[in-house]
Tab-separated table of C-alpha atoms in Angstrom:
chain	number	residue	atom	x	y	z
A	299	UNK	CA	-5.988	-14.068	-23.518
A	300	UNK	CA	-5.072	-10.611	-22.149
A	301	UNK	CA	-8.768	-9.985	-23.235
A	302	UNK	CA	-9.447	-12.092	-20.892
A	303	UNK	CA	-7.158	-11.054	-18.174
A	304	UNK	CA	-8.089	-7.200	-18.648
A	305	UNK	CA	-11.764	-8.338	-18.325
A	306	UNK	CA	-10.893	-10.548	-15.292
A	307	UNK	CA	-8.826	-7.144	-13.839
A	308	UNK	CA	-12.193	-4.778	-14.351
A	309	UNK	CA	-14.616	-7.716	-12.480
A	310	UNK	CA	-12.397	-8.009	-9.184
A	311	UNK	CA	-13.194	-5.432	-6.192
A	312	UNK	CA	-11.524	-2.412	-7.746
A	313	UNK	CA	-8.150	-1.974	-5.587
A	314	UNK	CA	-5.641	0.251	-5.095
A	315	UNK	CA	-1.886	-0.733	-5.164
A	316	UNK	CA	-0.727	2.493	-3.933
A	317	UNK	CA	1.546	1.616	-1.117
A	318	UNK	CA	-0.075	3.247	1.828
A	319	UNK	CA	-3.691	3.283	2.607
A	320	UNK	CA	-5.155	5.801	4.879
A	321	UNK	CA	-8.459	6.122	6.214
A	322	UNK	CA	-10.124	9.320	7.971
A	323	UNK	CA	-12.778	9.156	10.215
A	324	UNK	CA	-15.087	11.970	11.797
A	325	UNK	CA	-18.706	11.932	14.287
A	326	UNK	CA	-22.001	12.938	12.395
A	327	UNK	CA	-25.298	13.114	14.642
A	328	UNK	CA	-25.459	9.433	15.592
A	329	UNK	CA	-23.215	8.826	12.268
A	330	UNK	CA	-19.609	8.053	11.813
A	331	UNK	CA	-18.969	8.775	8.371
A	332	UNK	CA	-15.627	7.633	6.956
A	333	UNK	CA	-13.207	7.753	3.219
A	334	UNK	CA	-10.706	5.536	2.987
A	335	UNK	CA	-8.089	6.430	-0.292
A	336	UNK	CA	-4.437	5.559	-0.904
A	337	UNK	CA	-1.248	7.616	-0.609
A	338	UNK	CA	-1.804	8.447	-4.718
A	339	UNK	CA	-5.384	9.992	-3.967
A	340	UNK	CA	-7.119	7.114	-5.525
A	341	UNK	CA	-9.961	6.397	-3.247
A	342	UNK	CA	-10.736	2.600	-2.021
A	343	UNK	CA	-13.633	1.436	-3.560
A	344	UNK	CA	-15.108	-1.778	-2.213
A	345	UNK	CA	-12.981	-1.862	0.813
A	346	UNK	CA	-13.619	-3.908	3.742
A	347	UNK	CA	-14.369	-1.628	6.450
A	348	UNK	CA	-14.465	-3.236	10.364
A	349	UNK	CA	-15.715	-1.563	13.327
A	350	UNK	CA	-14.384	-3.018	16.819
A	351	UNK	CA	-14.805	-1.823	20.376
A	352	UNK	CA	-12.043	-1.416	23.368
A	353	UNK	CA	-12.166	-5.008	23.843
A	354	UNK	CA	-11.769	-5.663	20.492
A	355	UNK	CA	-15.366	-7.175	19.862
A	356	UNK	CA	-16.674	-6.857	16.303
A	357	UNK	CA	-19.109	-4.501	16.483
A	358	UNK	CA	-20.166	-4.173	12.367
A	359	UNK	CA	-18.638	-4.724	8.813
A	360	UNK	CA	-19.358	-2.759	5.670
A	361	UNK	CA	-17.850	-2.073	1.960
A	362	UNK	CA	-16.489	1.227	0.937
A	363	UNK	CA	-18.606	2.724	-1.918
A	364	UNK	CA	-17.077	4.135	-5.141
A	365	UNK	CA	-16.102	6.830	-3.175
A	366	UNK	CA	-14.142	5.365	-0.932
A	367	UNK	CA	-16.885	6.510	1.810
A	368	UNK	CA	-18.884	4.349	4.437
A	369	UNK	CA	-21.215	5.657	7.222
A	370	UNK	CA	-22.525	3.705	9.952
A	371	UNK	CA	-24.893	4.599	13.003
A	372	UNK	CA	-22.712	4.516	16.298
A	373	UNK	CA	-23.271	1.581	17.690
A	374	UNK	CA	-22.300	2.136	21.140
A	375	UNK	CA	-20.397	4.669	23.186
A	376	UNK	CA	-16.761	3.704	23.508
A	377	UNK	CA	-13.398	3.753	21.938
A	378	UNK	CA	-14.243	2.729	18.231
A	379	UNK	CA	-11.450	1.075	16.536
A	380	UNK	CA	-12.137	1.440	12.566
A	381	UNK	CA	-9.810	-1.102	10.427
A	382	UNK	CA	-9.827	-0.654	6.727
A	383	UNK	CA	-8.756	-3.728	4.524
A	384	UNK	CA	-7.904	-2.814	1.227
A	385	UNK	CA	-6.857	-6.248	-0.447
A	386	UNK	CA	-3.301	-6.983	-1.576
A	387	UNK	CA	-1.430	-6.679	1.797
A	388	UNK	CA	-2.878	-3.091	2.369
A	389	UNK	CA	-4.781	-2.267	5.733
A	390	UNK	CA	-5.158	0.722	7.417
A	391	UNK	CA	-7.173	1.736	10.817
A	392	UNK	CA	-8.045	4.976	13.146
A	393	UNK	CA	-9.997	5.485	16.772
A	394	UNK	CA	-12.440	7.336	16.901
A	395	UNK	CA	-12.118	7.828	21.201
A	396	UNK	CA	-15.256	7.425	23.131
A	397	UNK	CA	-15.522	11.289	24.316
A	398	UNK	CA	-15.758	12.129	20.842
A	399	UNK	CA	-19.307	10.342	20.453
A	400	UNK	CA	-22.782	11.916	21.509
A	401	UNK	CA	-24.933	9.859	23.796
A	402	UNK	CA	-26.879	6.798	21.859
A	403	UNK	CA	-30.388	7.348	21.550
A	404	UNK	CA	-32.569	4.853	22.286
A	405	UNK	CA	-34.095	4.467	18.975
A	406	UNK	CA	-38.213	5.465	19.023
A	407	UNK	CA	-40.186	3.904	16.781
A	408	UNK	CA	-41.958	6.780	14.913
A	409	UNK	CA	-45.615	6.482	14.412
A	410	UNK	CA	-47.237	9.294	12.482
A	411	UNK	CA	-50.784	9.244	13.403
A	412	UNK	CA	-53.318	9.573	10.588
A	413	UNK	CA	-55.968	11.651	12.039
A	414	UNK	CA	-58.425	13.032	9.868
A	415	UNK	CA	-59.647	15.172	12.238
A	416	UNK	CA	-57.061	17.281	11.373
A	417	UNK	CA	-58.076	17.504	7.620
A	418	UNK	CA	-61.986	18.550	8.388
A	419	UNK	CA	-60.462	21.571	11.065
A	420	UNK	CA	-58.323	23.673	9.147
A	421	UNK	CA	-58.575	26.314	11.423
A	422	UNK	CA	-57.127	24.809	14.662
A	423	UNK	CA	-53.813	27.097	15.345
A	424	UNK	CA	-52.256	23.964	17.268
A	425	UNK	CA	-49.901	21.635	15.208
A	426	UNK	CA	-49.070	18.951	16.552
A	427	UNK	CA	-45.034	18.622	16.422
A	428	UNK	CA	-43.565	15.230	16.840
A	429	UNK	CA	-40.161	15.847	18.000
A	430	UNK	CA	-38.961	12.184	17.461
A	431	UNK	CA	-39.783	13.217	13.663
A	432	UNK	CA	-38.488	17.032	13.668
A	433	UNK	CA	-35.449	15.841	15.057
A	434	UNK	CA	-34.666	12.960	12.543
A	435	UNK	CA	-35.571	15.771	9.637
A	436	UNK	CA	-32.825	18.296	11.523
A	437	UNK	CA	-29.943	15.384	11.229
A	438	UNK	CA	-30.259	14.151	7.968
A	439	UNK	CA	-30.463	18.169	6.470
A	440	UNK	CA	-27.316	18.980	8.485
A	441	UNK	CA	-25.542	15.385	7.594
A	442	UNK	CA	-26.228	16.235	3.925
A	443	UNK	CA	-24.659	19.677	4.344
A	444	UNK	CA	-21.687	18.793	5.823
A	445	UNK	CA	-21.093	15.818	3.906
A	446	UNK	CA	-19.335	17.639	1.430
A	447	UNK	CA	-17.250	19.736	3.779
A	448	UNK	CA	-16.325	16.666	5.700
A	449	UNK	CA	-14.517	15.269	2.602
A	450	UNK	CA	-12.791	18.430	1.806
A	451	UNK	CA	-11.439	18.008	5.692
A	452	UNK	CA	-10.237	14.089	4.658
A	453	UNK	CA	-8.911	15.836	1.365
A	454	UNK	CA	-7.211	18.117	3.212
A	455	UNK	CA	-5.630	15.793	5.533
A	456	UNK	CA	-4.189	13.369	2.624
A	457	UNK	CA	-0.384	13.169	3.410
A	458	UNK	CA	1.604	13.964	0.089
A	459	UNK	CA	4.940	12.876	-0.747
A	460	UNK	CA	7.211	15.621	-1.014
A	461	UNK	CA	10.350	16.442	-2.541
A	462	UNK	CA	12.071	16.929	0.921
A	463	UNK	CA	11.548	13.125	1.562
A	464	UNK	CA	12.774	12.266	-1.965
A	465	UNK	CA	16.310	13.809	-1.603
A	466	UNK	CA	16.274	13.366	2.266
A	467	UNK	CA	15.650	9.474	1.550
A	468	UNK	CA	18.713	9.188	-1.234
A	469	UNK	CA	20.951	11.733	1.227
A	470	UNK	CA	20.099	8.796	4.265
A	471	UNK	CA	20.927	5.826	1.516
A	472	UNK	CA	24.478	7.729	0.798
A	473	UNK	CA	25.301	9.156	4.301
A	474	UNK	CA	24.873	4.727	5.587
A	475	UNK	CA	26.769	3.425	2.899
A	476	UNK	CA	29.585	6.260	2.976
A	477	UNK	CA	30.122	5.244	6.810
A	478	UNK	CA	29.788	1.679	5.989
A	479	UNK	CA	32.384	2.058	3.709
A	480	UNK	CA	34.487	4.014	5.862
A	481	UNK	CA	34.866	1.859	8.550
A	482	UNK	CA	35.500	-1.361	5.998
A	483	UNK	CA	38.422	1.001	4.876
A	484	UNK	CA	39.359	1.358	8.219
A	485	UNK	CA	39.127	-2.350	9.216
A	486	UNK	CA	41.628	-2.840	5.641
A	487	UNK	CA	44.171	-0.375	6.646
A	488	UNK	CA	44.897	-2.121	10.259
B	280	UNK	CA	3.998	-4.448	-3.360
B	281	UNK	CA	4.401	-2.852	0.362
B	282	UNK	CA	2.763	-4.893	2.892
B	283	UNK	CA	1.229	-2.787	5.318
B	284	UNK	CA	1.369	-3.447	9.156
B	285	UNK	CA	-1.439	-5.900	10.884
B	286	UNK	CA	-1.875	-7.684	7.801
B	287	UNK	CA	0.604	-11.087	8.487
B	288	UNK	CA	0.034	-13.460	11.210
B	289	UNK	CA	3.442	-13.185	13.254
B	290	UNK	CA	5.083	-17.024	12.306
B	291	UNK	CA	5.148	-14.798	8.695
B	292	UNK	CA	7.148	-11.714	9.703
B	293	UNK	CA	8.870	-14.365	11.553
B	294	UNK	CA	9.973	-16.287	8.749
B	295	UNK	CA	10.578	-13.522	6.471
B	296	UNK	CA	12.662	-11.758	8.935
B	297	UNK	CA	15.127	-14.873	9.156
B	298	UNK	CA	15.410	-14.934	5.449
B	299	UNK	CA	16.590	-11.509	5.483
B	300	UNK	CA	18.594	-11.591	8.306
B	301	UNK	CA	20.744	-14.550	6.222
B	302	UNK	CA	20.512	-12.963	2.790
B	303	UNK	CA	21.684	-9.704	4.444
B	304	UNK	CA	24.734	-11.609	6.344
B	305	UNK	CA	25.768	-12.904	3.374
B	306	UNK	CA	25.498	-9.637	1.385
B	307	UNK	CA	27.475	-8.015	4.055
B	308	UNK	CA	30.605	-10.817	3.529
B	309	UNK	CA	30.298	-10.321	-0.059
B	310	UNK	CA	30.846	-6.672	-0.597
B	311	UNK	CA	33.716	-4.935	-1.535
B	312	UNK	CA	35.218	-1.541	-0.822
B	313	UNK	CA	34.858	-0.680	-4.573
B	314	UNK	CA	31.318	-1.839	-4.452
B	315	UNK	CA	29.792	1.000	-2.368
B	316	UNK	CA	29.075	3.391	-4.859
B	317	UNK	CA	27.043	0.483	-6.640
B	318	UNK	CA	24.981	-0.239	-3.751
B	319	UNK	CA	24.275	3.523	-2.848
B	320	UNK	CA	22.966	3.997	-6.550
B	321	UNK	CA	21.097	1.287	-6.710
B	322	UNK	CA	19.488	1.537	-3.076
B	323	UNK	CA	18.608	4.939	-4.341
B	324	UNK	CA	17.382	3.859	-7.582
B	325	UNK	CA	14.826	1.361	-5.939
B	326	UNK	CA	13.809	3.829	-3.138
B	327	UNK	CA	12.831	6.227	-5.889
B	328	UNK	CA	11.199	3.531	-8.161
B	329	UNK	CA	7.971	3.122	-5.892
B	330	UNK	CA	7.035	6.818	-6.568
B	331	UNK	CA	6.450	6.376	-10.228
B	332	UNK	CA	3.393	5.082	-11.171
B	333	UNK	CA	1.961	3.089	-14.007
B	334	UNK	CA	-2.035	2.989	-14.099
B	335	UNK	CA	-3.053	-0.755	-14.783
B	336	UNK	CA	-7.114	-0.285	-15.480
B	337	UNK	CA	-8.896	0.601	-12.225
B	338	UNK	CA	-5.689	1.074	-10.185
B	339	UNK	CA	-1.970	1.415	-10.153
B	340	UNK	CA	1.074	-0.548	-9.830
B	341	UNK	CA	4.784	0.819	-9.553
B	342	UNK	CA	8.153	0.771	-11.098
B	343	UNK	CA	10.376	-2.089	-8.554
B	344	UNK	CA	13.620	-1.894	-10.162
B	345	UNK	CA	14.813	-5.193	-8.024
B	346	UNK	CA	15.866	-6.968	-11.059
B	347	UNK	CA	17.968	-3.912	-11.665
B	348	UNK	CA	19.556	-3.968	-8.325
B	349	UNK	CA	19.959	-7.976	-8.229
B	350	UNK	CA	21.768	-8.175	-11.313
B	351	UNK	CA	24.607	-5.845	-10.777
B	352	UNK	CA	24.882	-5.990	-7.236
B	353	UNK	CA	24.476	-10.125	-6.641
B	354	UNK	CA	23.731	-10.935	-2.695
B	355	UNK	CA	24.653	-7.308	-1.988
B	356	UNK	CA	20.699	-6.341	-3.072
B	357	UNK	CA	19.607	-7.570	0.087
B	358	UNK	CA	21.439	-4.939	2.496
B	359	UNK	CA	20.661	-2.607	-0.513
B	360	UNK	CA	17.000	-3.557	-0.516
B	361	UNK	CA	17.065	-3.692	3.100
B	362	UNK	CA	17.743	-0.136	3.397
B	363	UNK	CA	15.706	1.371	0.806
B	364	UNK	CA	13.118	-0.299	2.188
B	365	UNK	CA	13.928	0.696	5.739
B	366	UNK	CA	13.780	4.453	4.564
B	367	UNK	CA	10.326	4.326	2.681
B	368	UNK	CA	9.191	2.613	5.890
B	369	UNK	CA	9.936	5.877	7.769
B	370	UNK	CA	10.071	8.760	5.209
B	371	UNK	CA	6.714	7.801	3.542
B	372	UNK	CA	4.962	4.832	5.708
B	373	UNK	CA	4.916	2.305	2.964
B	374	UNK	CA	4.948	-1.250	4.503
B	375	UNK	CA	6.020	-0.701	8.146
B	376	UNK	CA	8.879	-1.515	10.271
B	377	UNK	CA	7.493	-4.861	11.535
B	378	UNK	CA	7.188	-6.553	7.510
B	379	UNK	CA	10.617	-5.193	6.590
B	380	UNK	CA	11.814	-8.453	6.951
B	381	UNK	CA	9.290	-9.857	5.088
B	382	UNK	CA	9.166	-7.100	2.280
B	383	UNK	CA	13.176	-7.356	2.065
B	384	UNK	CA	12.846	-10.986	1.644
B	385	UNK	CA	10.064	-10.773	-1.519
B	386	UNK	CA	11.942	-8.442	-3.332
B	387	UNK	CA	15.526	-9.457	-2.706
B	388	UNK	CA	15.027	-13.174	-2.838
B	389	UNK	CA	13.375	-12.832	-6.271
B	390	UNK	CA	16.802	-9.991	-7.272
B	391	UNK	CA	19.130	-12.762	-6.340
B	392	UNK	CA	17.361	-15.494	-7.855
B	393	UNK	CA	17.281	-13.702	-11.197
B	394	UNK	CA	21.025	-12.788	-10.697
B	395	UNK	CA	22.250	-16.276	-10.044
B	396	UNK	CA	20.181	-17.668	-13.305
B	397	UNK	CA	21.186	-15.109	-15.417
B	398	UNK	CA	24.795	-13.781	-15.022
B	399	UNK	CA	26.413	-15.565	-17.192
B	400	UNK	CA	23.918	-13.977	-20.048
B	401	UNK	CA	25.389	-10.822	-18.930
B	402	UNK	CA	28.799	-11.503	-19.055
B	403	UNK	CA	28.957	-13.390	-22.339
B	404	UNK	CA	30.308	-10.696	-25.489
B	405	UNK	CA	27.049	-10.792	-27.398
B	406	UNK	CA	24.968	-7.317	-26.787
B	407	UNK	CA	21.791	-9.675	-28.374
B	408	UNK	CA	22.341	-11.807	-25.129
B	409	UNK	CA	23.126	-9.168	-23.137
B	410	UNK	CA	19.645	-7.370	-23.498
B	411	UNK	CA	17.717	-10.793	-23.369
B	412	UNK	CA	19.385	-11.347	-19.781
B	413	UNK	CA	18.851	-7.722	-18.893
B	414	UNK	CA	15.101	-7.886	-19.923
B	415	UNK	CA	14.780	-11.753	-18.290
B	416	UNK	CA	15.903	-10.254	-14.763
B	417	UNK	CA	14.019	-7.480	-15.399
B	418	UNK	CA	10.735	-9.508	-16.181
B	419	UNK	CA	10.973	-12.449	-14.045
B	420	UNK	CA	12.132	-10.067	-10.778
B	421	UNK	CA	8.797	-8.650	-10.438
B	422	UNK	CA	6.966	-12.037	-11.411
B	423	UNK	CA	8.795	-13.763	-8.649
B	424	UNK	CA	8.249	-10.823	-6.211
B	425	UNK	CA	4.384	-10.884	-7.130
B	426	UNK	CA	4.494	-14.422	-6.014
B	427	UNK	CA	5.935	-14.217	-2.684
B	428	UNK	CA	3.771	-11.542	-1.477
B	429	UNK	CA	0.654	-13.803	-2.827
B	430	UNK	CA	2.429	-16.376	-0.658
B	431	UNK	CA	2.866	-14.526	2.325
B	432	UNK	CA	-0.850	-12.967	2.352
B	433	UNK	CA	-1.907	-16.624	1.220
B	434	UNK	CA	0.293	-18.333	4.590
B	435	UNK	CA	-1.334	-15.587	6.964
B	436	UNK	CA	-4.924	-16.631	5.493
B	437	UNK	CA	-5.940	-14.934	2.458
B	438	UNK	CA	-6.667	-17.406	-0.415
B	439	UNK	CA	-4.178	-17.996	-2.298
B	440	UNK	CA	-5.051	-18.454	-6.292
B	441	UNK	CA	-7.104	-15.046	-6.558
B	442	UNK	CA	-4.751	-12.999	-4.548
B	443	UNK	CA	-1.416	-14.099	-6.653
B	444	UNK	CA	-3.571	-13.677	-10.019
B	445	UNK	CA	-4.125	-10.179	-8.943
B	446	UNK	CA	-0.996	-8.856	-7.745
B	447	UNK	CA	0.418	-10.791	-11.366
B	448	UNK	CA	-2.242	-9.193	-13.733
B	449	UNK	CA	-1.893	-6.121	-12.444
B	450	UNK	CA	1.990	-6.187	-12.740
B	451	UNK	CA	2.395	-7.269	-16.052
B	452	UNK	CA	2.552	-3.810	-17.506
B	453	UNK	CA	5.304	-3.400	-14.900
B	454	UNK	CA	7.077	-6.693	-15.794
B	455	UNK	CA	7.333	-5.788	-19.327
B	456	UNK	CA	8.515	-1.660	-18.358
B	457	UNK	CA	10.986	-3.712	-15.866
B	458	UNK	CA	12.383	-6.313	-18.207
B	459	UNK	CA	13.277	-3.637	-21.691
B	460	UNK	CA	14.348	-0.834	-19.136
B	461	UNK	CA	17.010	-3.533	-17.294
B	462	UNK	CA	18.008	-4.769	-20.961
B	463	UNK	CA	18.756	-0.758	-22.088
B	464	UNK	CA	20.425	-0.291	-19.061
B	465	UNK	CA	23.257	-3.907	-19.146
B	466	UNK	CA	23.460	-2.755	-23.115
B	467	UNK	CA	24.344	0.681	-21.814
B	468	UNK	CA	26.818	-0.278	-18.605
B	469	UNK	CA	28.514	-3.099	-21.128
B	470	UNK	CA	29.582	-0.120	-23.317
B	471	UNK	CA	30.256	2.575	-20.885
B	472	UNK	CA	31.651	0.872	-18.257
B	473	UNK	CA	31.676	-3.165	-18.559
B	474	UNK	CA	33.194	-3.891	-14.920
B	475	UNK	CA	30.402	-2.671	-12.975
B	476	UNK	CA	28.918	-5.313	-14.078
């Protein structure tokens, strides 16, 4: 039976029961590339991720990947409101604001023309650029190069628990309770 | 078993808020002066718990410790809970200030239920019974707490079966941590100092 339930724990959506979510968020080219991971580090894999506008329309949906990462092509320029859902209670969202996006291209269907006349002339100096092309080459070279320093920045930015909030948290709990008390003394003595 | 903010539909927070609103009240009447100390301990004791973590498979749970709290302090867990709660809300965003009612209510609803059943198991002078109440509370605290939180995700429109099986498999290493560490620790008060409890 536990078998069972251990092999019924590894087929759901892996989750994270950390008790904080967080989810960083940051422009690419036409990209918005995003990692979603929990307060513990563990990143959410196979999280609902849901893109809405100013107005709150629902612009797109996606799933994390087992990184915890999701890029999508900006769908239009305005205040992007990213929620993450991780399952289990936890949610977590960010803006990305609308001055932080580059224009939206108008998307040009590509057409590389097969000429063969280029074949048989070897020696014409002209090549013929597409810059459609060239340009599409440029922004997926320089995504995959700053893919990696784009989650070191979302590494970076995870929130640890410190000590300080440890003993700062137990200091609050016994500070309350000590004034409680004193003022049910107090109310006693009169 | 924080529930973050923007996940319940408001008729939720609503609802839990009312429960702990009552369950604090009547904490409140209940306490004594000598009972401070207790509650400061044990606030502190939960407030800590969430920070140690028990990998289940793919993920993690966390130590609750609201058995712990229920069965010594009674209906003083929920201003206990309340607070602790209230503090990890602020200090280190788990759950958020809008579900403290209803994360107060999950956790200190299932603490006082546990106390109320087994008390008398604690108080009797047999250290076998004793531990079995201990590790009952313990056990059936973070059972109980499991299912409310399936409830509340399932009343503000997630499904209900899969959600609750979830949260319960993946707290059953937790249960079982809960229910012998709450046992050790009645065994231990009984000897050392029997009218805390």
């Amino acid at each position: 039976m536990r078998f069972i339930n251990f092999i019924l724990l590894l087929s759901i959506p892996p989750i994270c029961l950390a008790h904080k979510i967080n989810i960083f968020a940051t422009v690419e080219g036409n990209k918005i590339y995003t990692q979603s991971y929990a307060s513990d580090g563990g990143k959410i894999k196979g999280g609902e991720i849901e893109v809405y506008d100013k107005s709150g329309n629902k612009l797109l949906s996606g799933k994390t990947d087992s990184l915890g990462e999701f890029s999508f092509v900006i769908p239009k320029k305005d205040d992007l409101r990213i929620v993450v859902i991780g399952g289990m209670g936890h949610r977590a969202e960010t803006i990305v604001s609308a001055d932080e996006l580059p224009e939206v291209k108008k998307e040009i269907a590509v057409k590389v023309e097969k000429n063969e006349r280029y074949k048989e002339a070897p020696k014409t100096e002209t090549a013929v650029i597409d810059t459609t092309l060239l340009e599409r080459i440029v922004e997926r070279v320089v995504d995959e190069k700053i893919r990696p320093v784009l989650r070191l920045i979302a590494e970076q930015k995870q929130e640890k628990i410190g000590i300080t909030e440890v003993v700062g948290g137990i200091g609050y709990i016994i500070g309350i309770v000590g004034i409680i008390a004193f003022f049910m003394k107090r109310k006693n003595n009169v | 078993m924080h529930i973050a903010e923007g996940v319940l539909t408001v008729p939720v927070l609503i609802g839990g808020a009312s429960i702990t609103v009552t369950g604090t009240a009547i904490g409140l009447k209940k306490i004594e002066y000598k009972d401070m100390p207790k509650i400061a301990v044990l606030s502190s004791a939960f407030f800590v718990a969430s920070l140690i973590h028990i990998p289940v498979g793919p993920t993690s749970a966390h130590l609750i410790l609201n058995g712990l709290a229920g069965i010594i302090l009674g209906w003083a867990a929920f201003p206990a809970l309340l607070l602790a709660l209230f503090l990890q809300a602020i200090l280190f965003q788990f759950g958020g200030l809008t579900t403290l009612g209803v994360n107060t209510a999950t956790m200190a609803t299932s603490a006082v239920f546990c106390f109320l059943i087994f008390k008398k198991l604690v108080e009797v002078q047999s250290r076998f019974w004793n531990f079995v109440g201990g590790f009952l509370t313990g056990f059936l605290s973070v059972l109980l707490a499991s299912f409310f939180v399936a409830i509340s995700l399932a009343l503000s429109g997630e499904v209900f079966m899969p959600v609750a099986k979830m949260i319960i498999i993946v707290h059953i290493p937790v249960m079982i941590i809960e229910g012998i560490l709450t046992g050790f620790v009645i065994l231990f008060l009984k000897k050392v100092k029997p009218e805390l409890l």
